[in-house]
mmCIF file of C-alpha atoms in Angstrom:
data_model
loop_
_atom_site.group_PDB
_atom_site.id
_atom_site.type_symbol
_atom_site.label_atom_id
_atom_site.label_comp_id
_atom_site.label_asym_id
_atom_site.label_seq_id
_atom_site.Cartn_x
_atom_site.Cartn_y
_atom_site.Cartn_z
ATOM 1 C CA MET X 97 -92.501 96.591 -18.702
ATOM 2 C CA ALA X 98 -91.954 96.497 -22.433
ATOM 3 C CA ALA X 99 -91.376 93.226 -24.271
ATOM 4 C CA GLY X 100 -87.726 92.283 -24.157
ATOM 5 C CA GLU X 101 -87.035 94.668 -21.237
ATOM 6 C CA ALA X 102 -85.097 93.140 -18.386
ATOM 7 C CA GLY X 103 -86.765 92.435 -15.052
ATOM 8 C CA PRO X 104 -85.465 93.603 -11.696
ATOM 9 C CA PRO X 105 -81.640 93.460 -11.445
ATOM 10 C CA HIS X 106 -80.248 89.995 -10.791
ATOM 11 C CA MET X 107 -83.657 88.354 -10.425
ATOM 12 C CA ARG X 108 -83.121 84.612 -10.194
ATOM 13 C CA VAL X 109 -85.905 82.150 -10.959
ATOM 14 C CA LEU X 110 -85.727 78.385 -10.495
ATOM 15 C CA LEU X 111 -88.060 76.518 -12.860
ATOM 16 C CA VAL X 112 -88.935 72.975 -11.784
ATOM 17 C CA ALA X 113 -90.568 70.230 -13.864
ATOM 18 C CA THR X 114 -90.855 66.451 -13.595
ATOM 19 C CA SER X 115 -88.598 65.912 -16.595
ATOM 20 C CA PHE X 116 -87.268 67.603 -19.692
ATOM 21 C CA ASP X 117 -87.596 64.428 -21.738
ATOM 22 C CA ARG X 118 -90.020 64.938 -24.636
ATOM 23 C CA SER X 119 -91.904 61.753 -23.781
ATOM 24 C CA TYR X 120 -93.262 63.379 -20.611
ATOM 25 C CA GLY X 121 -95.594 65.647 -22.554
ATOM 26 C CA GLY X 122 -96.237 69.390 -22.686
ATOM 27 C CA PRO X 123 -94.331 70.832 -19.683
ATOM 28 C CA ALA X 124 -91.144 68.991 -20.672
ATOM 29 C CA SER X 125 -91.109 71.249 -23.723
ATOM 30 C CA SER X 126 -92.919 74.406 -22.582
ATOM 31 C CA VAL X 127 -90.971 74.911 -19.332
ATOM 32 C CA PRO X 128 -87.517 75.088 -21.020
ATOM 33 C CA GLN X 129 -88.999 77.364 -23.690
ATOM 34 C CA LEU X 130 -90.396 79.642 -20.985
ATOM 35 C CA GLY X 131 -86.966 79.601 -19.382
ATOM 36 C CA ALA X 132 -85.301 80.671 -22.618
ATOM 37 C CA ALA X 133 -87.792 83.517 -23.082
ATOM 38 C CA LEU X 134 -87.280 84.677 -19.482
ATOM 39 C CA ALA X 135 -83.507 84.541 -19.898
ATOM 40 C CA ALA X 136 -83.802 86.682 -23.026
ATOM 41 C CA SER X 137 -85.654 89.272 -20.937
ATOM 42 C CA GLY X 138 -82.796 89.499 -18.429
ATOM 43 C CA ILE X 139 -83.715 86.988 -15.707
ATOM 44 C CA ASP X 140 -81.220 84.410 -14.436
ATOM 45 C CA VAL X 141 -83.015 81.088 -14.982
ATOM 46 C CA GLY X 142 -82.219 77.676 -13.561
ATOM 47 C CA LEU X 143 -83.954 74.508 -14.797
ATOM 48 C CA TRP X 144 -84.184 71.480 -12.533
ATOM 49 C CA ALA X 145 -86.035 68.179 -12.802
ATOM 50 C CA PRO X 146 -85.560 64.936 -10.871
ATOM 51 C CA ASN X 147 -85.681 63.050 -14.176
ATOM 52 C CA ASN X 148 -83.645 65.302 -16.449
ATOM 53 C CA THR X 149 -81.890 62.580 -18.413
ATOM 54 C CA ALA X 150 -82.572 61.112 -21.885
ATOM 55 C CA ARG X 151 -83.616 63.285 -24.824
ATOM 56 C CA LEU X 152 -83.499 66.849 -23.561
ATOM 57 C CA VAL X 153 -85.767 69.268 -25.352
ATOM 58 C CA GLN X 154 -84.508 72.353 -27.135
ATOM 59 C CA GLY X 155 -85.141 75.893 -25.977
ATOM 60 C CA LYS X 156 -82.753 76.250 -23.027
ATOM 61 C CA GLU X 157 -80.679 79.090 -24.498
ATOM 62 C CA GLY X 158 -79.348 81.352 -21.746
ATOM 63 C CA THR X 159 -80.551 79.090 -18.927
ATOM 64 C CA THR X 160 -78.681 76.826 -16.520
ATOM 65 C CA LEU X 161 -79.658 73.151 -16.633
ATOM 66 C CA LEU X 162 -79.122 71.809 -13.117
ATOM 67 C CA GLY X 163 -78.415 68.188 -12.255
ATOM 68 C CA GLY X 164 -78.364 66.127 -9.081
ATOM 69 C CA THR X 165 -80.751 66.410 -6.150
ATOM 70 C CA LEU X 166 -82.766 69.527 -5.385
ATOM 71 C CA ASP X 167 -80.275 70.482 -2.675
ATOM 72 C CA GLN X 168 -77.372 70.080 -5.085
ATOM 73 C CA ALA X 169 -79.182 72.082 -7.761
ATOM 74 C CA CYS X 170 -79.916 74.942 -5.373
ATOM 75 C CA ALA X 171 -76.317 74.950 -4.143
ATOM 76 C CA ALA X 172 -75.063 75.208 -7.719
ATOM 77 C CA PHE X 173 -77.563 77.865 -8.808
ATOM 78 C CA GLY X 174 -77.613 79.988 -5.676
ATOM 79 C CA ARG X 175 -80.637 81.234 -3.757
ATOM 80 C CA PRO X 176 -83.504 81.956 -6.173
ATOM 81 C CA ASP X 177 -85.816 84.920 -5.722
ATOM 82 C CA VAL X 178 -88.760 82.815 -6.930
ATOM 83 C CA ILE X 179 -89.315 79.073 -7.290
ATOM 84 C CA HIS X 180 -91.755 78.185 -10.070
ATOM 85 C CA ASP X 181 -92.846 74.550 -9.795
ATOM 86 C CA ASN X 182 -94.720 72.828 -12.608
ATOM 87 C CA GLY X 183 -96.974 70.005 -11.457
ATOM 88 C CA ILE X 184 -98.264 68.544 -8.217
ATOM 89 C CA TRP X 185 -98.705 65.174 -6.451
ATOM 90 C CA LEU X 186 -95.158 63.838 -6.828
ATOM 91 C CA ALA X 187 -92.515 63.562 -4.116
ATOM 92 C CA HIS X 188 -90.289 66.212 -5.640
ATOM 93 C CA ASN X 189 -93.189 68.712 -5.749
ATOM 94 C CA HIS X 190 -93.648 68.247 -1.993
ATOM 95 C CA GLN X 191 -89.893 68.568 -1.515
ATOM 96 C CA VAL X 192 -89.884 71.868 -3.443
ATOM 97 C CA ALA X 193 -92.769 73.157 -1.308
ATOM 98 C CA GLN X 194 -90.937 72.292 1.907
ATOM 99 C CA ARG X 195 -87.699 73.907 0.776
ATOM 100 C CA ALA X 196 -89.432 77.120 -0.311
ATOM 101 C CA LEU X 197 -91.259 77.287 3.012
ATOM 102 C CA ARG X 198 -88.096 76.810 5.090
ATOM 103 C CA ALA X 199 -86.176 79.379 3.067
ATOM 104 C CA SER X 200 -89.074 81.881 2.813
ATOM 105 C CA ILE X 201 -88.840 81.910 -0.990
ATOM 106 C CA PRO X 202 -92.051 82.807 -2.894
ATOM 107 C CA ARG X 203 -93.324 79.767 -4.792
ATOM 108 C CA ILE X 204 -95.569 79.650 -7.845
ATOM 109 C CA VAL X 205 -97.270 76.376 -8.733
ATOM 110 C CA SER X 206 -98.408 75.753 -12.303
ATOM 111 C CA THR X 207 -100.965 72.981 -11.794
ATOM 112 C CA ARG X 208 -100.732 71.867 -15.464
ATOM 113 C CA GLY X 209 -104.228 70.426 -15.646
ATOM 114 C CA MET X 210 -103.749 68.158 -12.635
ATOM 115 C CA LEU X 211 -106.687 69.740 -10.777
ATOM 116 C CA GLU X 212 -109.112 69.338 -13.669
ATOM 117 C CA PRO X 213 -112.177 67.195 -12.810
ATOM 118 C CA TRP X 214 -111.166 64.374 -15.166
ATOM 119 C CA ALA X 215 -107.620 64.324 -13.784
ATOM 120 C CA LEU X 216 -108.829 64.298 -10.163
ATOM 121 C CA ASN X 217 -111.052 61.315 -10.896
ATOM 122 C CA TYR X 218 -108.202 59.374 -12.528
ATOM 123 C CA LYS X 219 -106.630 57.203 -9.769
ATOM 124 C CA ARG X 220 -109.046 58.976 -7.468
ATOM 125 C CA LEU X 221 -108.425 57.165 -4.179
ATOM 126 C CA ARG X 222 -104.674 57.702 -4.266
ATOM 127 C CA LYS X 223 -105.163 61.411 -4.948
ATOM 128 C CA ARG X 224 -107.696 61.807 -2.142
ATOM 129 C CA VAL X 225 -105.169 60.427 0.313
ATOM 130 C CA ALA X 226 -102.403 62.691 -1.008
ATOM 131 C CA TRP X 227 -104.755 65.711 -0.946
ATOM 132 C CA THR X 228 -105.506 65.143 2.712
ATOM 133 C CA LEU X 229 -101.958 64.320 3.800
ATOM 134 C CA TYR X 230 -100.035 67.117 2.079
ATOM 135 C CA GLN X 231 -101.189 68.357 -1.319
ATOM 136 C CA ARG X 232 -103.855 70.855 -0.260
ATOM 137 C CA ARG X 233 -101.551 72.301 2.386
ATOM 138 C CA ASP X 234 -98.687 72.595 -0.101
ATOM 139 C CA LEU X 235 -100.888 74.477 -2.557
ATOM 140 C CA GLU X 236 -102.227 76.863 0.076
ATOM 141 C CA ARG X 237 -98.681 77.695 1.143
ATOM 142 C CA ALA X 238 -97.831 78.843 -2.387
ATOM 143 C CA ALA X 239 -97.709 82.549 -3.133
ATOM 144 C CA LEU X 240 -99.621 82.035 -6.358
ATOM 145 C CA LEU X 241 -101.175 79.303 -8.489
ATOM 146 C CA HIS X 242 -100.887 79.478 -12.267
ATOM 147 C CA ALA X 243 -103.466 78.247 -14.781
ATOM 148 C CA THR X 244 -102.990 78.304 -18.541
ATOM 149 C CA ALA X 245 -106.640 79.062 -19.378
ATOM 150 C CA SER X 246 -109.701 80.512 -17.657
ATOM 151 C CA MET X 247 -111.411 77.101 -17.649
ATOM 152 C CA GLU X 248 -108.537 75.667 -15.619
ATOM 153 C CA ALA X 249 -108.595 78.684 -13.274
ATOM 154 C CA ASP X 250 -112.329 78.200 -12.692
ATOM 155 C CA ASN X 251 -111.832 74.529 -11.831
ATOM 156 C CA ILE X 252 -109.073 75.433 -9.353
ATOM 157 C CA ALA X 253 -111.332 78.065 -7.789
ATOM 158 C CA ARG X 254 -114.063 75.477 -7.175
ATOM 159 C CA LEU X 255 -111.715 73.628 -4.820
ATOM 160 C CA GLY X 256 -111.822 76.540 -2.375
ATOM 161 C CA LEU X 257 -108.068 76.968 -2.085
ATOM 162 C CA ARG X 258 -107.077 80.117 -0.218
ATOM 163 C CA VAL X 259 -104.548 81.389 -2.723
ATOM 164 C CA PRO X 260 -104.836 83.629 -5.829
ATOM 165 C CA VAL X 261 -104.792 82.125 -9.313
ATOM 166 C CA ALA X 262 -103.098 83.798 -12.298
ATOM 167 C CA THR X 263 -104.121 82.885 -15.834
ATOM 168 C CA ILE X 264 -101.325 83.075 -18.404
ATOM 169 C CA PRO X 265 -101.342 80.803 -21.470
ATOM 170 C CA ASN X 266 -98.460 78.734 -22.718
ATOM 171 C CA GLY X 267 -96.430 80.297 -25.470
ATOM 172 C CA ILE X 268 -95.127 78.865 -28.711
ATOM 173 C CA ASP X 269 -92.642 79.887 -31.357
ATOM 174 C CA VAL X 270 -94.864 81.991 -33.590
ATOM 175 C CA ALA X 271 -92.509 82.214 -36.572
ATOM 176 C CA ILE X 272 -94.445 81.753 -39.802
ATOM 177 C CA ARG X 273 -94.448 78.093 -40.841
ATOM 178 C CA THR X 274 -94.849 77.006 -44.411
ATOM 179 C CA ARG X 275 -97.215 74.203 -45.304
ATOM 180 C CA ALA X 276 -96.603 71.502 -47.843
ATOM 181 C CA PRO X 277 -98.187 72.577 -51.145
ATOM 182 C CA TYR X 278 -101.455 70.951 -52.090
ATOM 183 C CA ALA X 279 -100.809 68.255 -54.680
ATOM 184 C CA ASP X 280 -103.103 66.009 -56.684
ATOM 185 C CA PRO X 281 -106.724 66.631 -55.673
ATOM 186 C CA ALA X 282 -107.153 62.845 -55.645
ATOM 187 C CA ARG X 283 -104.445 62.355 -53.012
ATOM 188 C CA THR X 284 -105.211 60.781 -49.663
ATOM 189 C CA ARG X 285 -105.858 63.403 -46.980
ATOM 190 C CA VAL X 286 -104.378 63.014 -43.500
ATOM 191 C CA ALA X 287 -105.975 63.674 -40.124
ATOM 192 C CA LEU X 288 -103.237 63.840 -37.490
ATOM 193 C CA PHE X 289 -103.376 63.019 -33.772
ATOM 194 C CA LEU X 290 -100.076 63.959 -32.100
ATOM 195 C CA SER X 291 -99.900 63.708 -28.330
ATOM 196 C CA ARG X 292 -99.247 61.201 -25.568
ATOM 197 C CA ILE X 293 -101.132 57.948 -26.076
ATOM 198 C CA HIS X 294 -102.963 58.131 -22.758
ATOM 199 C CA PRO X 295 -106.555 57.348 -21.670
ATOM 200 C CA LYS X 296 -107.483 61.006 -21.197
ATOM 201 C CA LYS X 297 -106.753 61.768 -24.841
ATOM 202 C CA GLY X 298 -109.952 60.073 -26.025
ATOM 203 C CA LEU X 299 -108.456 57.857 -28.723
ATOM 204 C CA PRO X 300 -110.975 54.991 -28.305
ATOM 205 C CA THR X 301 -113.795 57.450 -28.980
ATOM 206 C CA LEU X 302 -111.957 58.858 -31.995
ATOM 207 C CA ILE X 303 -111.449 55.372 -33.429
ATOM 208 C CA GLU X 304 -115.134 54.517 -33.043
ATOM 209 C CA ALA X 305 -116.101 57.865 -34.606
ATOM 210 C CA TRP X 306 -113.750 57.132 -37.513
ATOM 211 C CA ARG X 307 -115.440 53.745 -37.968
ATOM 212 C CA LEU X 308 -118.847 55.418 -38.114
ATOM 213 C CA VAL X 309 -117.865 58.239 -40.465
ATOM 214 C CA ARG X 310 -115.352 56.348 -42.650
ATOM 215 C CA PRO X 311 -114.285 59.491 -44.541
ATOM 216 C CA SER X 312 -113.482 58.702 -48.166
ATOM 217 C CA ASN X 313 -109.833 59.051 -49.197
ATOM 218 C CA TRP X 314 -108.632 59.955 -45.684
ATOM 219 C CA GLU X 315 -106.172 58.369 -43.269
ATOM 220 C CA LEU X 316 -105.818 58.963 -39.533
ATOM 221 C CA HIS X 317 -102.201 59.068 -38.333
ATOM 222 C CA VAL X 318 -101.749 58.536 -34.583
ATOM 223 C CA ALA X 319 -98.377 59.879 -33.422
ATOM 224 C CA GLY X 320 -96.933 60.113 -29.937
ATOM 225 C CA PRO X 321 -95.255 58.199 -27.126
ATOM 226 C CA ASP X 322 -97.008 55.332 -25.407
ATOM 227 C CA GLU X 323 -97.995 55.778 -21.772
ATOM 228 C CA SER X 324 -98.891 52.926 -19.429
ATOM 229 C CA GLY X 325 -99.267 50.470 -22.297
ATOM 230 C CA HIS X 326 -102.272 52.304 -23.758
ATOM 231 C CA ARG X 327 -100.933 51.961 -27.305
ATOM 232 C CA ALA X 328 -101.560 48.201 -27.200
ATOM 233 C CA ASP X 329 -105.207 48.884 -26.320
ATOM 234 C CA ILE X 330 -105.489 51.268 -29.267
ATOM 235 C CA GLU X 331 -103.903 48.777 -31.669
ATOM 236 C CA ARG X 332 -106.441 46.139 -30.601
ATOM 237 C CA LEU X 333 -109.327 48.565 -31.144
ATOM 238 C CA VAL X 334 -108.085 49.461 -34.626
ATOM 239 C CA THR X 335 -107.730 45.804 -35.597
ATOM 240 C CA ARG X 336 -111.100 44.838 -34.126
ATOM 241 C CA ALA X 337 -112.808 47.678 -36.020
ATOM 242 C CA GLY X 338 -111.187 46.595 -39.300
ATOM 243 C CA LEU X 339 -109.522 49.993 -39.728
ATOM 244 C CA ALA X 340 -105.870 49.017 -40.086
ATOM 245 C CA GLN X 341 -105.838 50.302 -43.683
ATOM 246 C CA THR X 342 -106.878 53.840 -42.726
ATOM 247 C CA ILE X 343 -105.597 54.288 -39.149
ATOM 248 C CA LYS X 344 -101.801 54.220 -38.830
ATOM 249 C CA LEU X 345 -99.959 54.282 -35.499
ATOM 250 C CA ILE X 346 -96.721 55.978 -36.518
ATOM 251 C CA GLY X 347 -94.912 56.337 -33.191
ATOM 252 C CA PRO X 348 -93.352 59.401 -31.531
ATOM 253 C CA ARG X 349 -92.518 62.420 -33.667
ATOM 254 C CA ASP X 350 -89.877 64.956 -32.569
ATOM 255 C CA GLY X 351 -87.910 67.716 -34.243
ATOM 256 C CA GLU X 352 -88.166 67.773 -38.031
ATOM 257 C CA ALA X 353 -90.333 64.647 -38.072
ATOM 258 C CA LYS X 354 -92.844 66.441 -35.854
ATOM 259 C CA ALA X 355 -92.721 69.556 -38.040
ATOM 260 C CA ASP X 356 -93.284 67.427 -41.146
ATOM 261 C CA ALA X 357 -96.281 65.742 -39.519
ATOM 262 C CA TYR X 358 -97.916 69.114 -38.822
ATOM 263 C CA ARG X 359 -96.924 70.532 -42.205
ATOM 264 C CA THR X 360 -98.423 67.706 -44.242
ATOM 265 C CA ALA X 361 -101.605 67.137 -42.211
ATOM 266 C CA ASP X 362 -104.908 68.368 -43.608
ATOM 267 C CA LEU X 363 -106.576 68.279 -40.194
ATOM 268 C CA PHE X 364 -105.356 68.029 -36.605
ATOM 269 C CA VAL X 365 -107.478 66.101 -34.092
ATOM 270 C CA LEU X 366 -107.204 66.157 -30.287
ATOM 271 C CA PRO X 367 -110.289 64.423 -28.813
ATOM 272 C CA SER X 368 -109.232 64.810 -25.167
ATOM 273 C CA PHE X 369 -111.584 64.535 -22.225
ATOM 274 C CA SER X 370 -109.477 67.120 -20.411
ATOM 275 C CA GLU X 371 -106.632 69.537 -21.235
ATOM 276 C CA ASN X 372 -105.491 72.514 -19.214
ATOM 277 C CA PHE X 373 -104.115 74.084 -22.421
ATOM 278 C CA GLY X 374 -103.249 71.650 -25.208
ATOM 279 C CA ILE X 375 -100.002 73.006 -26.641
ATOM 280 C CA VAL X 376 -100.271 70.704 -29.666
ATOM 281 C CA ILE X 377 -103.392 72.596 -30.729
ATOM 282 C CA ALA X 378 -101.451 75.856 -30.814
ATOM 283 C CA GLU X 379 -98.600 74.148 -32.655
ATOM 284 C CA ALA X 380 -100.939 72.748 -35.299
ATOM 285 C CA LEU X 381 -102.555 76.153 -35.811
ATOM 286 C CA ALA X 382 -99.103 77.710 -36.180
ATOM 287 C CA TYR X 383 -98.602 75.457 -39.206
ATOM 288 C CA GLY X 384 -101.896 76.560 -40.700
ATOM 289 C CA THR X 385 -103.610 73.252 -39.941
ATOM 290 C CA PRO X 386 -107.267 73.509 -38.843
ATOM 291 C CA VAL X 387 -108.091 71.702 -35.608
ATOM 292 C CA LEU X 388 -110.892 69.462 -34.388
ATOM 293 C CA SER X 389 -110.936 69.310 -30.595
ATOM 294 C CA THR X 390 -113.363 69.026 -27.708
ATOM 295 C CA THR X 391 -114.966 71.166 -25.047
ATOM 296 C CA GLY X 392 -112.687 69.333 -22.621
ATOM 297 C CA THR X 393 -109.989 71.704 -23.906
ATOM 298 C CA PRO X 394 -110.008 75.506 -23.415
ATOM 299 C CA TRP X 395 -110.128 76.212 -27.146
ATOM 300 C CA ALA X 396 -113.485 77.887 -27.731
ATOM 301 C CA SER X 397 -111.494 80.197 -30.018
ATOM 302 C CA LEU X 398 -111.538 77.403 -32.619
ATOM 303 C CA LEU X 399 -115.177 78.342 -33.147
ATOM 304 C CA GLU X 400 -114.886 82.034 -32.337
ATOM 305 C CA LYS X 401 -112.075 82.574 -34.862
ATOM 306 C CA ASP X 402 -113.418 80.009 -37.354
ATOM 307 C CA CYS X 403 -110.198 78.007 -37.432
ATOM 308 C CA GLY X 404 -111.552 74.627 -36.410
ATOM 309 C CA TRP X 405 -114.271 72.597 -34.701
ATOM 310 C CA TRP X 406 -114.929 72.506 -30.937
ATOM 311 C CA VAL X 407 -117.269 69.617 -30.098
ATOM 312 C CA ALA X 408 -118.489 67.606 -27.129
ATOM 313 C CA PRO X 409 -116.024 64.876 -26.024
ATOM 314 C CA SER X 410 -118.583 62.231 -26.962
ATOM 315 C CA LEU X 411 -118.956 59.777 -29.808
ATOM 316 C CA GLU X 412 -121.713 61.878 -31.357
ATOM 317 C CA GLY X 413 -119.784 65.130 -31.024
ATOM 318 C CA ILE X 414 -116.517 63.812 -32.440
ATOM 319 C CA ALA X 415 -118.238 61.922 -35.268
ATOM 320 C CA GLU X 416 -120.129 65.053 -36.344
ATOM 321 C CA GLY X 417 -116.925 67.090 -36.164
ATOM 322 C CA LEU X 418 -115.177 64.535 -38.366
ATOM 323 C CA ARG X 419 -118.014 64.594 -40.892
ATOM 324 C CA GLN X 420 -117.821 68.370 -41.220
ATOM 325 C CA ALA X 421 -114.026 68.624 -41.187
ATOM 326 C CA THR X 422 -113.416 65.927 -43.799
ATOM 327 C CA ALA X 423 -116.226 67.015 -46.110
ATOM 328 C CA CYS X 424 -115.672 70.777 -46.245
ATOM 329 C CA GLY X 425 -112.946 70.777 -48.910
ATOM 330 C CA ASP X 426 -109.310 71.835 -49.166
ATOM 331 C CA ALA X 427 -110.043 75.507 -49.826
ATOM 332 C CA ARG X 428 -112.204 75.841 -46.719
ATOM 333 C CA ARG X 429 -109.643 74.082 -44.534
ATOM 334 C CA HIS X 430 -106.883 76.288 -45.964
ATOM 335 C CA GLU X 431 -108.820 79.459 -45.079
ATOM 336 C CA MET X 432 -109.397 78.160 -41.550
ATOM 337 C CA GLY X 433 -105.699 77.357 -41.242
ATOM 338 C CA LEU X 434 -104.727 80.923 -42.146
ATOM 339 C CA ARG X 435 -107.051 82.255 -39.451
ATOM 340 C CA GLY X 436 -105.496 79.825 -36.974
ATOM 341 C CA GLN X 437 -102.010 81.119 -37.782
ATOM 342 C CA ALA X 438 -103.172 84.690 -37.169
ATOM 343 C CA LEU X 439 -104.679 83.698 -33.812
ATOM 344 C CA VAL X 440 -101.466 82.077 -32.592
ATOM 345 C CA GLN X 441 -99.280 84.967 -33.717
ATOM 346 C CA SER X 442 -101.456 87.519 -31.906
ATOM 347 C CA GLU X 443 -101.906 85.723 -28.587
ATOM 348 C CA PHE X 444 -99.192 83.158 -27.869
ATOM 349 C CA SER X 445 -95.744 84.613 -28.579
ATOM 350 C CA TRP X 446 -93.107 83.635 -26.017
ATOM 351 C CA ASN X 447 -91.953 87.253 -25.725
ATOM 352 C CA GLY X 448 -95.402 88.325 -24.575
ATOM 353 C CA ILE X 449 -95.784 85.379 -22.200
ATOM 354 C CA ALA X 450 -92.353 86.043 -20.659
ATOM 355 C CA GLN X 451 -93.301 89.677 -20.121
ATOM 356 C CA ARG X 452 -96.371 88.642 -18.139
ATOM 357 C CA PHE X 453 -94.390 86.247 -15.963
ATOM 358 C CA ASN X 454 -91.757 88.963 -15.485
ATOM 359 C CA GLU X 455 -94.454 91.159 -13.955
ATOM 360 C CA VAL X 456 -95.667 88.358 -11.713
ATOM 361 C CA TYR X 457 -92.185 87.508 -10.440
ATOM 362 C CA ALA X 458 -91.399 91.169 -9.773
ATOM 363 C CA LYS X 459 -94.525 91.600 -7.675
ATOM 364 C CA LEU X 460 -93.799 88.439 -5.700
ATOM 365 C CA CYS X 461 -90.280 89.688 -5.001
ATOM 366 C CA SER X 462 -91.594 93.018 -3.759
ATOM 367 C CA GLY X 463 -93.286 91.352 -0.779
ATOM 368 C CA PRO X 464 -96.163 88.973 0.075
ATOM 369 C CA ALA X 465 -98.745 91.660 0.718
ATOM 370 C CA HIS X 466 -98.020 93.354 -2.587
ATOM 371 C CA ALA X 467 -97.985 90.063 -4.452
ATOM 372 C CA ALA X 468 -101.324 88.920 -3.058
ATOM 373 C CA SER X 469 -103.073 92.068 -4.242
ATOM 374 C CA ALA X 470 -101.259 92.300 -7.565
ATOM 375 C CA ARG X 471 -103.274 92.633 -10.772
ATOM 376 C CA PRO X 472 -100.629 92.571 -13.542
ATOM 377 C CA LEU X 473 -101.597 94.218 -16.796
ATOM 378 C CA GLY X 474 -103.111 91.822 -19.289
ATOM 379 C CA MET X 475 -103.302 88.918 -16.837
ATOM 380 C CA GLU X 476 -106.421 87.503 -15.238
ATOM 381 C CA LEU X 477 -105.955 87.015 -11.496
ATOM 382 C CA LYS X 478 -108.727 85.665 -9.313
ATOM 383 C CA ASP X 479 -109.036 84.583 -5.716
ATOM 384 C CA ALA X 480 -109.997 80.962 -5.245
ATOM 385 C CA ASP X 481 -111.475 81.876 -1.861
ATOM 386 C CA PRO X 482 -112.730 85.500 -1.613
ATOM 387 C CA GLY X 483 -112.306 85.366 2.161
ATOM 388 C CA SER X 484 -108.555 85.018 2.068
ATOM 389 C CA LYS X 485 -106.065 86.046 -0.598
ATOM 390 C CA ARG X 486 -103.149 84.181 0.908
ATOM 391 C CA LEU X 487 -102.818 81.713 3.753
ATOM 392 C CA SER X 488 -100.088 82.560 6.254
ATOM 393 C CA ARG X 489 -98.548 79.603 8.036
#
């Protein structure tokens, strides 16, 4: 199927997420954008979330934003051919699984990093109980699991789930972005962190690394919404380390403020312990900003394409990455940024991502046996358990 070509006639896909409020992180933005790209390819797309109030993200063109309960949303949208759920663990994810099972509707589950080792160990006891009571069963009743990178797919496979796993990355708007022009060589450079302020993002390690390196004439700007009160912990660490003059917590950044933050940064830093994709890395690269991130993210291409630094998620690794990134000079960082832009434009356009999901949905709609053996062009698909492609219950 060519890019932009419509899928099967009248195909209807219901996309589910926890929320479409920007403060909820990546899927709140990427799911509506996927919906818009699918709609542009000819699919009827419904968007539903149990928490779809507050500041709705952009990117819903051509889609139907559904309110109310899941039952009310399905009644308004009509019977979907495929339900594509984003996330696990929560009550509404279980509700979606039950509804799809009762109605015999193929269901895709994008696990969104929630089966990564770090994530499974976070609030571990509660997740073990949920895994035993319902979560494993719900996953094995899906037609397909979706990972955004091969590292995430490998971690899913290690759990022994009897269901195939498709690997398709997130997309981004790959339009050429312009950077702010370089000004006075004596100006203060900016390293930008822009993500949720959450324990898995590794901010305490970054702050300690910044204290050790103390790059001359640099500031670290920490942007993003607070989660679970973690910002207060970070503020205390900054004060205790005596770094309040060079580390600025600047709050959430959306829309033009977010674009300006990327555009004016000299370096983007995401020191996460775990990311299934890390959409902010792709966004930073799209602005021509080189990236320092960790091997807890699936971004080995930062090294392979020479557009950033990919280091161990440890104090030593992040500190060494900071030393190199802040010392290499504007010209070197600019060259790396141009290579990052080229990488994003070649691999992460929404048109291409929508085409790959189009192929997946079409195969699921053609029947379970066909879907289980499908190998769509350009998409990695692996069986988590070689003994069984799909569990029938």
